[in-house]
Every structure is written in structure tokens, then in C-alpha cells.
PDB file of C-alpha atoms in Angstrom:
ATOM      1  CA  MET A  12     132.224 105.598 174.974  1.00 95.00           C
ATOM      2  CA  ILE A  13     130.184 103.889 178.252  1.00 96.00           C
ATOM      3  CA  GLY A  14     126.695 103.519 179.318  1.00 97.00           C
ATOM      4  CA  VAL A  15     126.013 104.518 183.349  1.00 97.00           C
ATOM      5  CA  GLY A  16     123.208 104.330 185.483  1.00 96.00           C
ATOM      6  CA  TYR A  17     122.710 106.178 188.182  1.00 96.00           C
ATOM      7  CA  GLU A  18     120.834 103.861 190.312  1.00 96.00           C
ATOM      8  CA  GLY A  19     121.733 102.996 193.838  1.00 95.00           C
ATOM      9  CA  LEU A  20     124.626 105.427 193.281  1.00 96.00           C
ATOM     10  CA  SER A  21     125.781 108.199 195.247  1.00 97.00           C
ATOM     11  CA  VAL A  22     126.873 111.124 193.430  1.00 97.00           C
ATOM     12  CA  ASP A  23     130.220 110.452 194.855  1.00 97.00           C
ATOM     13  CA  GLN A  24     130.294 106.937 193.930  1.00 98.00           C
ATOM     14  CA  LEU A  25     128.942 107.853 190.419  1.00 98.00           C
ATOM     15  CA  VAL A  26     131.845 110.410 190.156  1.00 98.00           C
ATOM     16  CA  GLU A  27     134.302 107.599 191.276  1.00 98.00           C
ATOM     17  CA  ARG A  28     133.161 104.996 188.743  1.00 97.00           C
ATOM     18  CA  LEU A  29     133.388 107.937 185.822  1.00 98.00           C
ATOM     19  CA  THR A  30     137.091 108.836 186.871  1.00 98.00           C
ATOM     20  CA  ALA A  31     138.127 105.353 187.270  1.00 98.00           C
ATOM     21  CA  GLU A  32     136.529 104.843 183.380  1.00 97.00           C
ATOM     22  CA  SER A  33     138.778 108.228 182.311  1.00 98.00           C
ATOM     23  CA  VAL A  34     135.454 109.862 181.521  1.00 98.00           C
ATOM     24  CA  GLU A  35     136.218 113.173 180.050  1.00 98.00           C
ATOM     25  CA  VAL A  36     132.463 114.380 179.045  1.00 98.00           C
ATOM     26  CA  LEU A  37     129.143 113.031 180.590  1.00 98.00           C
ATOM     27  CA  VAL A  38     126.570 113.364 178.111  1.00 98.00           C
ATOM     28  CA  ASP A  39     123.091 113.076 180.749  1.00 98.00           C
ATOM     29  CA  ILE A  40     120.148 111.800 178.075  1.00 98.00           C
ATOM     30  CA  ARG A  41     117.366 111.822 180.455  1.00 97.00           C
ATOM     31  CA  LEU A  42     114.480 114.064 179.130  1.00 95.00           C
ATOM     32  CA  THR A  43     114.048 115.900 182.555  1.00 94.00           C
ATOM     33  CA  PRO A  44     117.099 116.035 184.706  1.00 95.00           C
ATOM     34  CA  LEU A  45     115.871 115.578 187.940  1.00 92.00           C
ATOM     35  CA  SER A  46     116.339 113.226 190.877  1.00 93.00           C
ATOM     36  CA  ARG A  47     115.097 112.384 194.083  1.00 89.00           C
ATOM     37  CA  MET A  48     118.536 111.405 195.143  1.00 90.00           C
ATOM     38  CA  PRO A  49     120.477 114.010 196.797  1.00 93.00           C
ATOM     39  CA  GLY A  50     123.063 115.846 194.119  1.00 94.00           C
ATOM     40  CA  LEU A  51     121.782 113.686 190.950  1.00 96.00           C
ATOM     41  CA  SER A  52     119.576 116.366 189.705  1.00 96.00           C
ATOM     42  CA  LYS A  53     121.157 118.712 186.682  1.00 97.00           C
ATOM     43  CA  ARG A  54     122.875 121.643 188.588  1.00 97.00           C
ATOM     44  CA  ALA A  55     124.101 119.542 191.491  1.00 97.00           C
ATOM     45  CA  LEU A  56     125.551 116.491 189.305  1.00 98.00           C
ATOM     46  CA  SER A  57     127.314 119.260 186.987  1.00 98.00           C
ATOM     47  CA  GLU A  58     129.104 120.964 190.017  1.00 98.00           C
ATOM     48  CA  ALA A  59     130.156 117.802 191.042  1.00 98.00           C
ATOM     49  CA  LEU A  60     131.322 116.621 187.863  1.00 98.00           C
ATOM     50  CA  SER A  61     133.422 119.993 187.245  1.00 98.00           C
ATOM     51  CA  ALA A  62     135.204 119.729 190.508  1.00 98.00           C
ATOM     52  CA  ALA A  63     136.116 116.188 189.127  1.00 98.00           C
ATOM     53  CA  GLY A  64     137.202 117.746 186.246  1.00 98.00           C
ATOM     54  CA  ILE A  65     134.547 116.395 183.772  1.00 98.00           C
ATOM     55  CA  ARG A  66     132.064 118.183 181.366  1.00 98.00           C
ATOM     56  CA  TYR A  67     128.354 117.798 181.624  1.00 98.00           C
ATOM     57  CA  VAL A  68     126.255 118.172 178.971  1.00 98.00           C
ATOM     58  CA  HIS A  69     122.564 117.650 178.998  1.00 98.00           C
ATOM     59  CA  ASP A  70     120.613 116.539 175.399  1.00 98.00           C
ATOM     60  CA  ARG A  71     117.042 116.159 176.193  1.00 97.00           C
ATOM     61  CA  ARG A  72     116.984 115.560 172.459  1.00 98.00           C
ATOM     62  CA  LEU A  73     117.959 111.988 173.340  1.00 98.00           C
ATOM     63  CA  GLY A  74     115.393 111.492 176.145  1.00 97.00           C
ATOM     64  CA  ASN A  75     112.898 108.727 176.072  1.00 96.00           C
ATOM     65  CA  PRO A  76     109.259 110.380 176.510  1.00 96.00           C
ATOM     66  CA  LYS A  77     107.843 109.353 180.092  1.00 93.00           C
ATOM     67  CA  ASP A  78     104.812 107.321 178.426  1.00 93.00           C
ATOM     68  CA  ASN A  79     107.475 105.094 176.502  1.00 94.00           C
ATOM     69  CA  ARG A  80     109.486 104.300 179.808  1.00 91.00           C
ATOM     70  CA  PRO A  81     107.426 101.583 181.281  1.00 90.00           C
ATOM     71  CA  ALA A  82     108.021  98.898 178.847  1.00 89.00           C
ATOM     72  CA  TYR A  83     111.481  98.747 178.744  1.00 82.00           C
ATOM     73  CA  ALA A  84     111.370  96.567 181.809  1.00 78.00           C
ATOM     74  CA  ASP A  85     110.751  93.597 179.490  1.00 84.00           C
ATOM     75  CA  ALA A  86     112.678  93.539 176.293  1.00 85.00           C
ATOM     76  CA  THR A  87     110.852  90.544 174.898  1.00 89.00           C
ATOM     77  CA  SER A  88     107.215  91.727 175.238  1.00 93.00           C
ATOM     78  CA  GLN A  89     105.181  92.826 172.619  1.00 95.00           C
ATOM     79  CA  ALA A  90     105.023  96.088 174.294  1.00 94.00           C
ATOM     80  CA  GLY A  91     108.872  96.333 175.278  1.00 94.00           C
ATOM     81  CA  ILE A  92     109.214  95.802 171.536  1.00 95.00           C
ATOM     82  CA  ALA A  93     107.247  98.375 170.853  1.00 96.00           C
ATOM     83  CA  ALA A  94     108.780 100.778 173.057  1.00 96.00           C
ATOM     84  CA  ARG A  95     112.009 100.477 171.963  1.00 96.00           C
ATOM     85  CA  GLY A  96     110.734 100.719 168.070  1.00 96.00           C
ATOM     86  CA  SER A  97     108.947 103.648 169.104  1.00 96.00           C
ATOM     87  CA  TYR A  98     112.199 105.379 170.520  1.00 97.00           C
ATOM     88  CA  ARG A  99     114.474 104.118 167.501  1.00 96.00           C
ATOM     89  CA  GLU A 100     112.267 106.600 165.233  1.00 96.00           C
ATOM     90  CA  ILE A 101     113.168 109.208 167.597  1.00 96.00           C
ATOM     91  CA  ILE A 102     116.948 108.873 167.541  1.00 97.00           C
ATOM     92  CA  SER A 103     116.598 108.037 163.646  1.00 96.00           C
ATOM     93  CA  ASN A 104     115.134 110.962 162.723  1.00 94.00           C
ATOM     94  CA  GLY A 105     115.009 114.939 162.803  1.00 95.00           C
ATOM     95  CA  ASP A 106     116.654 116.072 165.979  1.00 97.00           C
ATOM     96  CA  GLY A 107     116.976 112.861 167.734  1.00 97.00           C
ATOM     97  CA  ALA A 108     119.472 111.777 164.693  1.00 97.00           C
ATOM     98  CA  GLU A 109     121.366 115.328 164.643  1.00 97.00           C
ATOM     99  CA  ALA A 110     121.989 114.878 168.358  1.00 98.00           C
ATOM    100  CA  VAL A 111     123.276 111.216 167.870  1.00 97.00           C
ATOM    101  CA  ARG A 112     125.836 112.164 165.140  1.00 96.00           C
ATOM    102  CA  GLU A 113     126.977 115.103 167.189  1.00 97.00           C
ATOM    103  CA  LEU A 114     127.444 112.565 170.176  1.00 97.00           C
ATOM    104  CA  ALA A 115     129.424 110.458 168.265  1.00 97.00           C
ATOM    105  CA  ALA A 116     131.640 113.178 166.659  1.00 96.00           C
ATOM    106  CA  LEU A 117     132.074 114.132 170.704  1.00 97.00           C
ATOM    107  CA  THR A 118     133.469 110.322 170.930  1.00 97.00           C
ATOM    108  CA  GLU A 119     135.718 110.804 168.591  1.00 95.00           C
ATOM    109  CA  HIS A 120     137.785 112.903 170.576  1.00 96.00           C
ATOM    110  CA  HIS A 121     136.842 112.486 174.206  1.00 98.00           C
ATOM    111  CA  THR A 122     136.083 109.245 176.730  1.00 98.00           C
ATOM    112  CA  VAL A 123     132.227 109.790 177.019  1.00 98.00           C
ATOM    113  CA  ALA A 124     129.747 108.570 179.164  1.00 98.00           C
ATOM    114  CA  VAL A 125     126.008 107.981 178.424  1.00 98.00           C
ATOM    115  CA  LEU A 126     123.956 108.775 181.420  1.00 98.00           C
ATOM    116  CA  CYS A 127     120.230 107.435 182.541  1.00 96.00           C
ATOM    117  CA  PHE A 128     118.765 106.072 185.753  1.00 95.00           C
ATOM    118  CA  GLU A 129     118.636 102.449 185.215  1.00 93.00           C
ATOM    119  CA  ALA A 130     121.259 100.476 186.799  1.00 94.00           C
ATOM    120  CA  ASP A 131     120.950  97.247 184.122  1.00 91.00           C
ATOM    121  CA  GLU A 132     121.721  98.948 180.219  1.00 90.00           C
ATOM    122  CA  SER A 133     118.899  96.056 179.004  1.00 86.00           C
ATOM    123  CA  HIS A 134     116.138  98.204 180.642  1.00 87.00           C
ATOM    124  CA  CYS A 135     117.251 101.690 179.392  1.00 91.00           C
ATOM    125  CA  HIS A 136     117.221 103.597 176.269  1.00 95.00           C
ATOM    126  CA  ARG A 137     120.867 104.438 176.778  1.00 95.00           C
ATOM    127  CA  GLU A 138     121.223 101.065 175.099  1.00 94.00           C
ATOM    128  CA  GLN A 139     120.047 101.866 171.911  1.00 96.00           C
ATOM    129  CA  VAL A 140     121.635 105.476 172.005  1.00 97.00           C
ATOM    130  CA  ILE A 141     124.627 103.690 172.277  1.00 97.00           C
ATOM    131  CA  ALA A 142     124.239 101.455 169.346  1.00 95.00           C
ATOM    132  CA  ALA A 143     122.886 104.413 167.051  1.00 96.00           C
ATOM    133  CA  VAL A 144     126.328 106.002 168.102  1.00 96.00           C
ATOM    134  CA  ALA A 145     128.334 103.116 167.117  1.00 93.00           C
ATOM    135  CA  ASP A 146     126.606 102.696 163.552  1.00 91.00           C
ATOM    136  CA  ALA A 147     126.808 106.707 163.377  1.00 88.00           C
ATOM    137  CA  SER A 148     130.748 106.448 163.709  1.00 75.00           C
ATOM    138  CA  VAL A 149     131.247 104.086 161.225  1.00 61.00           C
ATOM    139  CA  LEU A 150     129.894 106.763 158.936  1.00 57.00           C
ATOM    140  CA  ILE A 151     132.003 109.774 159.950  1.00 50.00           C
TER     141      ILE A 151
END
């Protein structure tokens, strides 16, 4: 499993990267899969990926709430630490935990990419999703 941010990429560049990584399934973990960048909103992205033989899945259960996002820019600040703690709660309980388990199971049989916006994974909640999936995979 890999994490990928589409910041600074065109849809063609994103598809090329995923193809180069032999990705079979892209799981979009944006709460709302919209983008101002052409081709990177849910429907257009799904169509571009399908044309490349990559399955698209949107899982809003793994989305980071809008009010929790700004603090991710600085992981070492009190706000950044609190934002990560808040998101950890989301993916450790209820629907979020179920989504993590399902994603872990998907990675057992497929090469999966987890998608969000930020180019730098350390500024994005996908870093926590990947870690949670790795932990869940140990239990499968």
C-alpha cells in the first residue's frame, strides 16, 4: 500500500504514477471528493482510473473533518498534535475502525493507493490511515 497526494499533479501525472507503482485499487479518503483541478473530482478521476485499469473507491468514513484539517500543517504544534489525536479517534472507533479493517483486508489481495490532496504525507491524515492499516493487517 502506498499513499499519494495529488497536489501539483495533473490527472494524467497521477495515473502515470499509480500505473508505475502497479496500483490496482485507489481508495480516495477525502471526505468530499471534489477538486478545482480538472479531472481530480470523483467522477472524472474514477473514469480516468478505470481507463487505466485501476479501480476507484471513495471511502468518506476515512475523511478528515474540515475543521480538523488546518492544524495538520505543523505536526509538532499543540494544534497539530490535537488534530492528529482527534483523527485517531475517528479511525479507531465505529465506522472509521470498520473502514480501516476493510482497507486492511483489501491490501491482502491488491496493491492499493490511498489518495488525498497534500503532496507531503506528513501533513495529511493519510499517514495515520496507512499506519492504522498496517496495525490492523497484523491482526488479520
